Amino acid sequence: MQADVAGALRTARLAAKFDWSWTDRDLDRFCSAAGWTPQKSDTGSAFLQTSLDVVKARAYARLNDGWLSSISKSGLLLISVPVAGLPTGSGAGWFESSGDAFAAIATQLMGLLGNPDRHTAGSVPALTWLGLRNLVVSLEVDSEEIVLRFRNPVYQEWLDDAEEAEADTDDEDYEDDVDDDEQQDEEDTPRVRTAQLAPTSWGHLSEGLAAALSRMPIHQVITFKASGGRFVQFEYVQSAKRGVELRCHVAPNVEIDDRFRMSADDESRLEASGWARPRKADDNWQRSVSWPATAADYERAAEAAVSILRDLLHVAEPLELQVEAWIDWSSKAPDLSSLDLLTE
């Protein structure tokens, strides 16, 4: 994927400082400031030729045209700017995957705008900043492009209200089919997938785990368990200071059968490689990966987990492992398609 990381940062910096009136007059003003060229304009939309080094260097603007009563008829709803896309070959700004390109752009935007207010991890990641002056900024994957979107805050509020209303309608339709107790149980209970790994190599397991981690949504948890209290677990955690992180947990010796416990030298090597020791009796070994993460980040996390299972927790082969996964606050089944599963 070809991405203009510097161009995305430059455009976001301009948008953050721009004096938005959210009328159609902003199009000429923003194009002038950015060095872009306005192109054809249709009823309700306009196109802008950008200066970004991407495959499709053309932004799209959506106008109100009387669609929303809360915004003037000539009001501007959003500007959508492609900052990465799929070229026919490699070149400047080339990334091996859309995830790597997304992570590179997102890292620059977080340095400029701070930690985002909304995060969507997984195969279609997205970040949204709501706390800016008269502006909402989103970085989203859209089909075969990564798009930087600038939204009118009033339009964003309308989108949020519409999404909430749709969710309420779905809940009402569901209530017609089930009683209240059954509905509450379904909503509160995650769908836990439990399966035995099929015979495979450690290398193949590492590849499959890296792919599974790259597709994990924010609230998913995935655990690999072996007899004697041995486990490795991945989950996302979020804090105001550190943002979103993918955290890996490893069972501490106090929870592991004597036959499989790590030696003092094993624990020292684990700590030296960046793992935090358990602070309390019920804590685990922990190490975190900042998100958005690259494919290489997921591969390193998977390789580390596999190495610990095999070399420190003495799991003889992947067939001994049971996989358990769920998504908190959701009955949706986790995606484990990249793992070779024997039974479920």
Tab-separated table of C-alpha atoms in Angstrom:
chain	number	residue	atom	x	y	z
A	1	MET	CA	0.000	0.000	0.000
A	2	GLN	CA	1.280	3.456	-0.917
A	3	ALA	CA	0.800	6.103	1.784
A	4	ASP	CA	1.726	9.765	2.084
A	5	VAL	CA	2.386	9.903	5.833
A	6	ALA	CA	3.911	13.383	5.769
A	7	GLY	CA	1.043	14.637	3.595
A	8	ALA	CA	-1.546	13.210	5.977
A	9	LEU	CA	0.130	14.918	8.919
A	10	ARG	CA	0.415	18.201	7.027
A	11	THR	CA	-3.264	18.100	6.062
A	12	ALA	CA	-4.413	17.238	9.597
A	13	ARG	CA	-2.300	20.052	11.056
A	14	LEU	CA	-3.880	22.528	8.634
A	15	ALA	CA	-7.390	21.267	9.424
A	16	ALA	CA	-6.793	21.542	13.184
A	17	LYS	CA	-5.793	25.206	12.823
A	18	PHE	CA	-8.331	26.114	10.140
A	19	ASP	CA	-11.164	28.513	11.018
A	20	TRP	CA	-14.102	26.316	10.004
A	21	SER	CA	-17.414	28.003	9.237
A	22	TRP	CA	-18.818	24.730	7.837
A	23	THR	CA	-20.319	26.419	4.816
A	24	ASP	CA	-19.495	25.754	1.177
A	25	ARG	CA	-17.151	28.768	1.288
A	26	ASP	CA	-14.726	26.636	3.310
A	27	LEU	CA	-13.932	24.538	0.223
A	28	ASP	CA	-12.185	27.348	-1.671
A	29	ARG	CA	-10.548	28.641	1.509
A	30	PHE	CA	-9.204	25.222	2.547
A	31	CYS	CA	-8.029	24.415	-1.001
A	32	SER	CA	-6.174	27.727	-1.139
A	33	ALA	CA	-4.467	27.064	2.198
A	34	ALA	CA	-3.573	23.475	1.256
A	35	GLY	CA	-2.486	24.175	-2.306
A	36	TRP	CA	-5.313	22.047	-3.701
A	37	THR	CA	-7.568	22.669	-6.685
A	38	PRO	CA	-11.398	22.595	-6.538
A	39	GLN	CA	-12.868	20.445	-9.296
A	40	LYS	CA	-16.390	19.743	-10.482
A	41	SER	CA	-19.198	20.299	-8.029
A	42	ASP	CA	-22.541	18.513	-8.102
A	43	THR	CA	-25.607	19.069	-6.020
A	44	GLY	CA	-24.688	17.907	-2.555
A	45	SER	CA	-21.020	17.104	-3.315
A	46	ALA	CA	-17.726	18.459	-4.606
A	47	PHE	CA	-14.313	17.065	-5.563
A	48	LEU	CA	-10.940	18.554	-4.680
A	49	GLN	CA	-7.619	17.730	-6.382
A	50	THR	CA	-5.123	17.308	-3.534
A	51	SER	CA	-1.336	17.547	-3.465
A	52	LEU	CA	-0.856	14.222	-1.658
A	53	ASP	CA	1.381	11.552	-3.175
A	54	VAL	CA	-1.228	8.790	-3.368
A	55	VAL	CA	-2.912	6.790	-6.117
A	56	LYS	CA	-6.159	8.757	-6.021
A	57	ALA	CA	-5.196	12.303	-5.087
A	58	ARG	CA	-8.780	13.543	-5.057
A	59	ALA	CA	-10.771	14.450	-1.968
A	60	TYR	CA	-14.547	14.328	-1.686
A	61	ALA	CA	-16.681	16.917	0.067
A	62	ARG	CA	-20.286	16.373	1.060
A	63	LEU	CA	-22.609	19.357	1.252
A	64	ASN	CA	-25.899	19.520	3.098
A	65	ASP	CA	-28.108	20.762	0.266
A	66	GLY	CA	-31.049	20.979	2.686
A	67	TRP	CA	-30.683	17.377	3.820
A	68	LEU	CA	-30.295	18.123	7.553
A	69	SER	CA	-32.498	20.783	9.106
A	70	SER	CA	-29.950	21.437	11.866
A	71	ILE	CA	-27.391	22.634	9.284
A	72	SER	CA	-27.836	25.401	6.727
A	73	LYS	CA	-28.639	24.380	3.148
A	74	SER	CA	-25.185	25.507	2.019
A	75	GLY	CA	-23.563	23.814	4.988
A	76	LEU	CA	-20.504	21.554	4.644
A	77	LEU	CA	-20.836	18.123	6.272
A	78	LEU	CA	-17.435	16.526	5.699
A	79	ILE	CA	-14.274	16.373	3.642
A	80	SER	CA	-12.877	12.897	2.942
A	81	VAL	CA	-9.186	12.786	1.952
A	82	PRO	CA	-7.487	9.563	0.741
A	83	VAL	CA	-4.028	9.361	2.357
A	84	ALA	CA	-3.131	5.796	1.271
A	85	GLY	CA	-4.219	3.378	-1.439
A	86	LEU	CA	-3.223	0.336	-3.446
A	87	PRO	CA	-0.843	1.159	-6.311
A	88	THR	CA	0.113	-1.079	-9.196
A	89	GLY	CA	3.660	-1.453	-7.835
A	90	SER	CA	5.999	-0.486	-5.011
A	91	GLY	CA	7.671	2.886	-4.677
A	92	ALA	CA	8.053	5.807	-2.293
A	93	GLY	CA	5.773	5.524	0.711
A	94	TRP	CA	5.257	1.802	0.127
A	95	PHE	CA	3.994	-0.365	3.013
A	96	GLU	CA	3.582	-4.139	2.985
A	97	SER	CA	0.047	-3.973	4.382
A	98	SER	CA	-2.769	-1.531	5.029
A	99	GLY	CA	-2.264	-2.197	8.752
A	100	ASP	CA	1.331	-0.973	8.571
A	101	ALA	CA	0.298	2.126	6.632
A	102	PHE	CA	-2.542	2.815	9.074
A	103	ALA	CA	-0.184	2.481	12.051
A	104	ALA	CA	2.375	4.832	10.517
A	105	ILE	CA	-0.206	7.540	9.805
A	106	ALA	CA	-2.010	7.056	13.131
A	107	THR	CA	1.236	7.417	15.095
A	108	GLN	CA	1.874	10.802	13.468
A	109	LEU	CA	-1.686	11.967	14.046
A	110	MET	CA	-1.593	10.959	17.720
A	111	GLY	CA	1.592	12.992	18.113
A	112	LEU	CA	-0.282	15.978	16.685
A	113	LEU	CA	-3.790	15.550	18.123
A	114	GLY	CA	-3.183	13.432	21.235
A	115	ASN	CA	-4.876	10.154	22.111
A	116	PRO	CA	-8.087	9.631	20.115
A	117	ASP	CA	-11.476	9.489	21.807
A	118	ARG	CA	-12.694	6.438	19.879
A	119	HIS	CA	-10.826	3.342	18.745
A	120	THR	CA	-11.811	0.466	16.490
A	121	ALA	CA	-9.209	-2.299	16.292
A	122	GLY	CA	-9.280	-5.343	14.042
A	123	SER	CA	-9.321	-5.832	10.291
A	124	VAL	CA	-11.020	-2.447	9.669
A	125	PRO	CA	-9.369	-0.077	12.158
A	126	ALA	CA	-10.485	3.480	12.837
A	127	LEU	CA	-9.589	6.360	15.146
A	128	THR	CA	-11.666	9.448	15.951
A	129	TRP	CA	-10.759	12.684	17.724
A	130	LEU	CA	-13.789	14.541	19.124
A	131	GLY	CA	-12.259	17.143	21.435
A	132	LEU	CA	-10.891	19.540	18.820
A	133	ARG	CA	-12.089	23.096	18.241
A	134	ASN	CA	-15.133	22.975	15.939
A	135	LEU	CA	-13.813	19.868	14.171
A	136	VAL	CA	-14.037	16.065	14.300
A	137	VAL	CA	-11.136	14.129	12.763
A	138	SER	CA	-11.217	10.434	11.844
A	139	LEU	CA	-8.692	8.076	10.297
A	140	GLU	CA	-10.502	5.141	8.726
A	141	VAL	CA	-9.934	2.197	6.399
A	142	ASP	CA	-12.426	2.430	3.549
A	143	SER	CA	-12.336	-0.377	0.989
A	144	GLU	CA	-8.821	-0.280	-0.518
A	145	GLU	CA	-7.960	3.161	0.857
A	146	ILE	CA	-7.065	4.798	4.137
A	147	VAL	CA	-9.044	8.007	4.453
A	148	LEU	CA	-8.624	11.072	6.636
A	149	ARG	CA	-12.034	12.606	7.329
A	150	PHE	CA	-12.867	16.073	8.650
A	151	ARG	CA	-16.455	16.283	9.898
A	152	ASN	CA	-18.737	19.095	10.917
A	153	PRO	CA	-19.348	18.487	14.669
A	154	VAL	CA	-23.105	18.972	14.145
A	155	TYR	CA	-23.046	16.307	11.443
A	156	GLN	CA	-21.048	13.989	13.718
A	157	GLU	CA	-23.666	14.456	16.430
A	158	TRP	CA	-26.375	13.564	13.927
A	159	LEU	CA	-24.457	10.414	12.913
A	160	ASP	CA	-24.077	9.381	16.548
A	161	ASP	CA	-27.793	9.949	17.248
A	162	ALA	CA	-28.747	7.954	14.145
A	163	GLU	CA	-26.497	5.060	15.180
A	164	GLU	CA	-27.963	5.064	18.686
A	165	ALA	CA	-31.519	5.154	17.321
A	166	GLU	CA	-30.762	2.207	15.022
A	167	ALA	CA	-29.389	0.235	17.963
A	168	ASP	CA	-32.517	1.020	20.004
A	169	THR	CA	-34.711	-0.159	17.112
A	170	ASP	CA	-32.765	-3.416	16.901
A	171	ASP	CA	-33.243	-3.883	20.655
A	172	GLU	CA	-36.995	-3.296	20.335
A	173	ASP	CA	-37.259	-5.817	17.492
A	174	TYR	CA	-35.338	-8.320	19.574
A	175	GLU	CA	-37.596	-7.759	22.581
A	176	ASP	CA	-40.581	-8.813	20.467
A	177	ASP	CA	-39.018	-12.267	20.045
A	178	VAL	CA	-37.649	-13.015	23.528
A	179	ASP	CA	-38.641	-12.247	27.093
A	180	ASP	CA	-36.716	-9.659	29.122
A	181	ASP	CA	-34.706	-12.152	31.176
A	182	GLU	CA	-33.602	-14.098	28.122
A	183	GLN	CA	-32.677	-10.911	26.299
A	184	GLN	CA	-30.588	-9.658	29.228
A	185	ASP	CA	-28.769	-12.969	29.488
A	186	GLU	CA	-27.983	-12.925	25.769
A	187	GLU	CA	-26.663	-9.351	25.898
A	188	ASP	CA	-24.544	-9.783	29.037
A	189	THR	CA	-23.027	-13.184	28.267
A	190	PRO	CA	-20.144	-13.287	25.767
A	191	ARG	CA	-20.027	-16.171	23.339
A	192	VAL	CA	-16.964	-18.157	24.437
A	193	ARG	CA	-15.227	-20.228	21.773
A	194	THR	CA	-13.226	-23.152	23.155
A	195	ALA	CA	-11.261	-25.483	20.898
A	196	GLN	CA	-8.283	-27.798	20.822
A	197	LEU	CA	-5.420	-26.937	18.502
A	198	ALA	CA	-4.842	-29.367	15.647
A	199	PRO	CA	-1.416	-30.958	15.110
A	200	THR	CA	0.830	-28.252	13.664
A	201	SER	CA	4.313	-26.791	13.959
A	202	TRP	CA	5.244	-24.050	16.388
A	203	GLY	CA	6.138	-21.827	13.446
A	204	HIS	CA	2.738	-22.313	11.844
A	205	LEU	CA	1.039	-21.574	15.172
A	206	SER	CA	3.047	-18.350	15.487
A	207	GLU	CA	1.935	-17.228	12.008
A	208	GLY	CA	-1.697	-18.030	12.743
A	209	LEU	CA	-1.592	-16.251	16.100
A	210	ALA	CA	-0.087	-13.102	14.547
A	211	ALA	CA	-2.940	-13.030	12.031
A	212	ALA	CA	-5.527	-13.569	14.792
A	213	LEU	CA	-4.051	-10.730	16.861
A	214	SER	CA	-4.137	-8.344	13.900
A	215	ARG	CA	-7.895	-8.972	13.543
A	216	MET	CA	-8.815	-8.751	17.233
A	217	PRO	CA	-11.435	-6.113	18.102
A	218	ILE	CA	-10.873	-3.971	21.173
A	219	HIS	CA	-12.858	-6.101	23.635
A	220	GLN	CA	-11.696	-9.553	22.524
A	221	VAL	CA	-9.673	-11.871	24.753
A	222	ILE	CA	-7.771	-14.929	23.503
A	223	THR	CA	-6.105	-17.481	25.785
A	224	PHE	CA	-3.910	-20.510	25.110
A	225	LYS	CA	-4.110	-23.009	27.973
A	226	ALA	CA	-2.207	-26.173	28.847
A	227	SER	CA	-2.572	-28.538	31.807
A	228	GLY	CA	-1.101	-27.572	35.146
A	229	GLY	CA	-2.280	-23.957	35.137
A	230	ARG	CA	-0.105	-22.864	32.199
A	231	PHE	CA	-1.473	-20.119	29.952
A	232	VAL	CA	-0.713	-17.153	27.704
A	233	GLN	CA	-3.451	-14.559	27.186
A	234	PHE	CA	-3.926	-11.504	24.963
A	235	GLU	CA	-6.326	-8.603	25.526
A	236	TYR	CA	-6.615	-4.902	24.787
A	237	VAL	CA	-6.339	-2.389	27.646
A	238	GLN	CA	-6.865	1.359	27.569
A	239	SER	CA	-5.705	4.226	29.777
A	240	ALA	CA	-5.807	8.004	29.491
A	241	LYS	CA	-2.013	8.221	29.654
A	242	ARG	CA	-0.917	5.310	27.467
A	243	GLY	CA	-3.880	5.005	25.103
A	244	VAL	CA	-4.764	1.556	23.738
A	245	GLU	CA	-2.327	-1.340	24.142
A	246	LEU	CA	-2.374	-5.015	23.260
A	247	ARG	CA	-1.315	-6.733	26.484
A	248	CYS	CA	0.023	-10.246	26.828
A	249	HIS	CA	-0.239	-12.134	30.121
A	250	VAL	CA	1.798	-15.195	31.140
A	251	ALA	CA	0.876	-17.408	34.081
A	252	PRO	CA	3.019	-16.796	37.195
A	253	ASN	CA	4.751	-19.696	38.929
A	254	VAL	CA	2.370	-19.561	41.898
A	255	GLU	CA	-0.448	-20.744	39.618
A	256	ILE	CA	1.548	-23.413	37.782
A	257	ASP	CA	1.996	-27.035	38.766
A	258	ASP	CA	5.455	-27.766	40.207
A	259	ARG	CA	6.321	-29.938	37.188
A	260	PHE	CA	6.049	-27.018	34.767
A	261	ARG	CA	7.238	-23.992	36.727
A	262	MET	CA	9.829	-21.611	35.337
A	263	SER	CA	13.281	-21.668	36.906
A	264	ALA	CA	14.800	-18.566	38.478
A	265	ASP	CA	17.021	-18.219	35.402
A	266	ASP	CA	13.948	-18.495	33.145
A	267	GLU	CA	12.234	-15.700	35.055
A	268	SER	CA	15.351	-13.519	34.878
A	269	ARG	CA	15.539	-14.002	31.100
A	270	LEU	CA	11.843	-13.194	30.806
A	271	GLU	CA	12.292	-9.967	32.758
A	272	ALA	CA	15.383	-9.032	30.748
A	273	SER	CA	13.398	-9.372	27.524
A	274	GLY	CA	10.933	-6.696	28.634
A	275	TRP	CA	8.314	-8.579	30.663
A	276	ALA	CA	7.043	-7.020	33.913
A	277	ARG	CA	7.175	-9.317	36.934
A	278	PRO	CA	3.979	-10.016	38.872
A	279	ARG	CA	3.618	-7.376	41.583
A	280	LYS	CA	1.089	-9.246	43.699
A	281	ALA	CA	0.223	-12.865	44.304
A	282	ASP	CA	-2.633	-12.798	41.787
A	283	ASP	CA	-0.757	-10.858	39.076
A	284	ASN	CA	0.624	-12.289	35.844
A	285	TRP	CA	3.751	-11.598	33.866
A	286	GLN	CA	2.853	-8.797	31.432
A	287	ARG	CA	4.167	-7.074	28.335
A	288	SER	CA	2.313	-4.574	26.132
A	289	VAL	CA	2.385	-3.507	22.496
A	290	SER	CA	1.226	0.014	21.644
A	291	TRP	CA	-1.737	0.165	19.264
A	292	PRO	CA	-2.113	0.794	16.366
A	293	ALA	CA	0.470	-1.915	15.767
A	294	THR	CA	2.308	-3.061	12.646
A	295	ALA	CA	2.399	-6.568	11.198
A	296	ALA	CA	5.927	-6.912	12.611
A	297	ASP	CA	4.611	-5.968	16.092
A	298	TYR	CA	1.979	-8.716	15.929
A	299	GLU	CA	4.552	-11.210	14.640
A	300	ARG	CA	6.981	-10.429	17.477
A	301	ALA	CA	4.191	-10.723	20.060
A	302	ALA	CA	3.108	-14.083	18.626
A	303	GLU	CA	6.679	-15.390	18.443
A	304	ALA	CA	7.304	-14.382	22.057
A	305	ALA	CA	4.124	-16.129	23.234
A	306	VAL	CA	4.977	-19.318	21.339
A	307	SER	CA	8.540	-19.286	22.677
A	308	ILE	CA	7.298	-18.929	26.255
A	309	LEU	CA	4.785	-21.751	25.880
A	310	ARG	CA	7.371	-24.070	24.349
A	311	ASP	CA	10.600	-23.161	26.161
A	312	LEU	CA	9.573	-21.772	29.554
A	313	LEU	CA	6.203	-23.390	30.285
A	314	HIS	CA	7.339	-26.726	28.807
A	315	VAL	CA	4.440	-27.341	26.418
A	316	ALA	CA	5.715	-30.199	24.270
A	317	GLU	CA	3.617	-29.503	21.154
A	318	PRO	CA	0.766	-27.238	20.050
A	319	LEU	CA	-1.647	-30.179	20.225
A	320	GLU	CA	-1.504	-29.870	24.043
A	321	LEU	CA	-3.006	-26.378	23.880
A	322	GLN	CA	-6.633	-25.395	24.224
A	323	VAL	CA	-7.771	-22.055	22.804
A	324	GLU	CA	-10.419	-20.008	24.566
A	325	ALA	CA	-11.658	-16.694	23.155
A	326	TRP	CA	-14.537	-14.288	23.644
A	327	ILE	CA	-15.522	-10.657	23.115
A	328	ASP	CA	-16.562	-8.824	26.278
A	329	TRP	CA	-20.094	-7.369	26.200
A	330	SER	CA	-20.859	-9.129	22.932
A	331	SER	CA	-22.452	-12.390	21.862
A	332	LYS	CA	-20.530	-12.277	18.572
A	333	ALA	CA	-18.174	-15.229	18.002
A	334	PRO	CA	-14.456	-14.327	17.892
A	335	ASP	CA	-12.593	-14.827	14.617
A	336	LEU	CA	-10.141	-17.736	15.009
A	337	SER	CA	-10.027	-18.677	11.332
A	338	SER	CA	-6.243	-18.268	11.124
A	339	LEU	CA	-5.689	-21.006	13.742
A	340	ASP	CA	-5.804	-24.734	12.996
A	341	LEU	CA	-8.471	-26.030	15.375
A	342	LEU	CA	-9.189	-29.697	15.975
A	343	THR	CA	-12.429	-29.584	17.977
A	344	GLU	CA	-14.858	-26.966	19.213
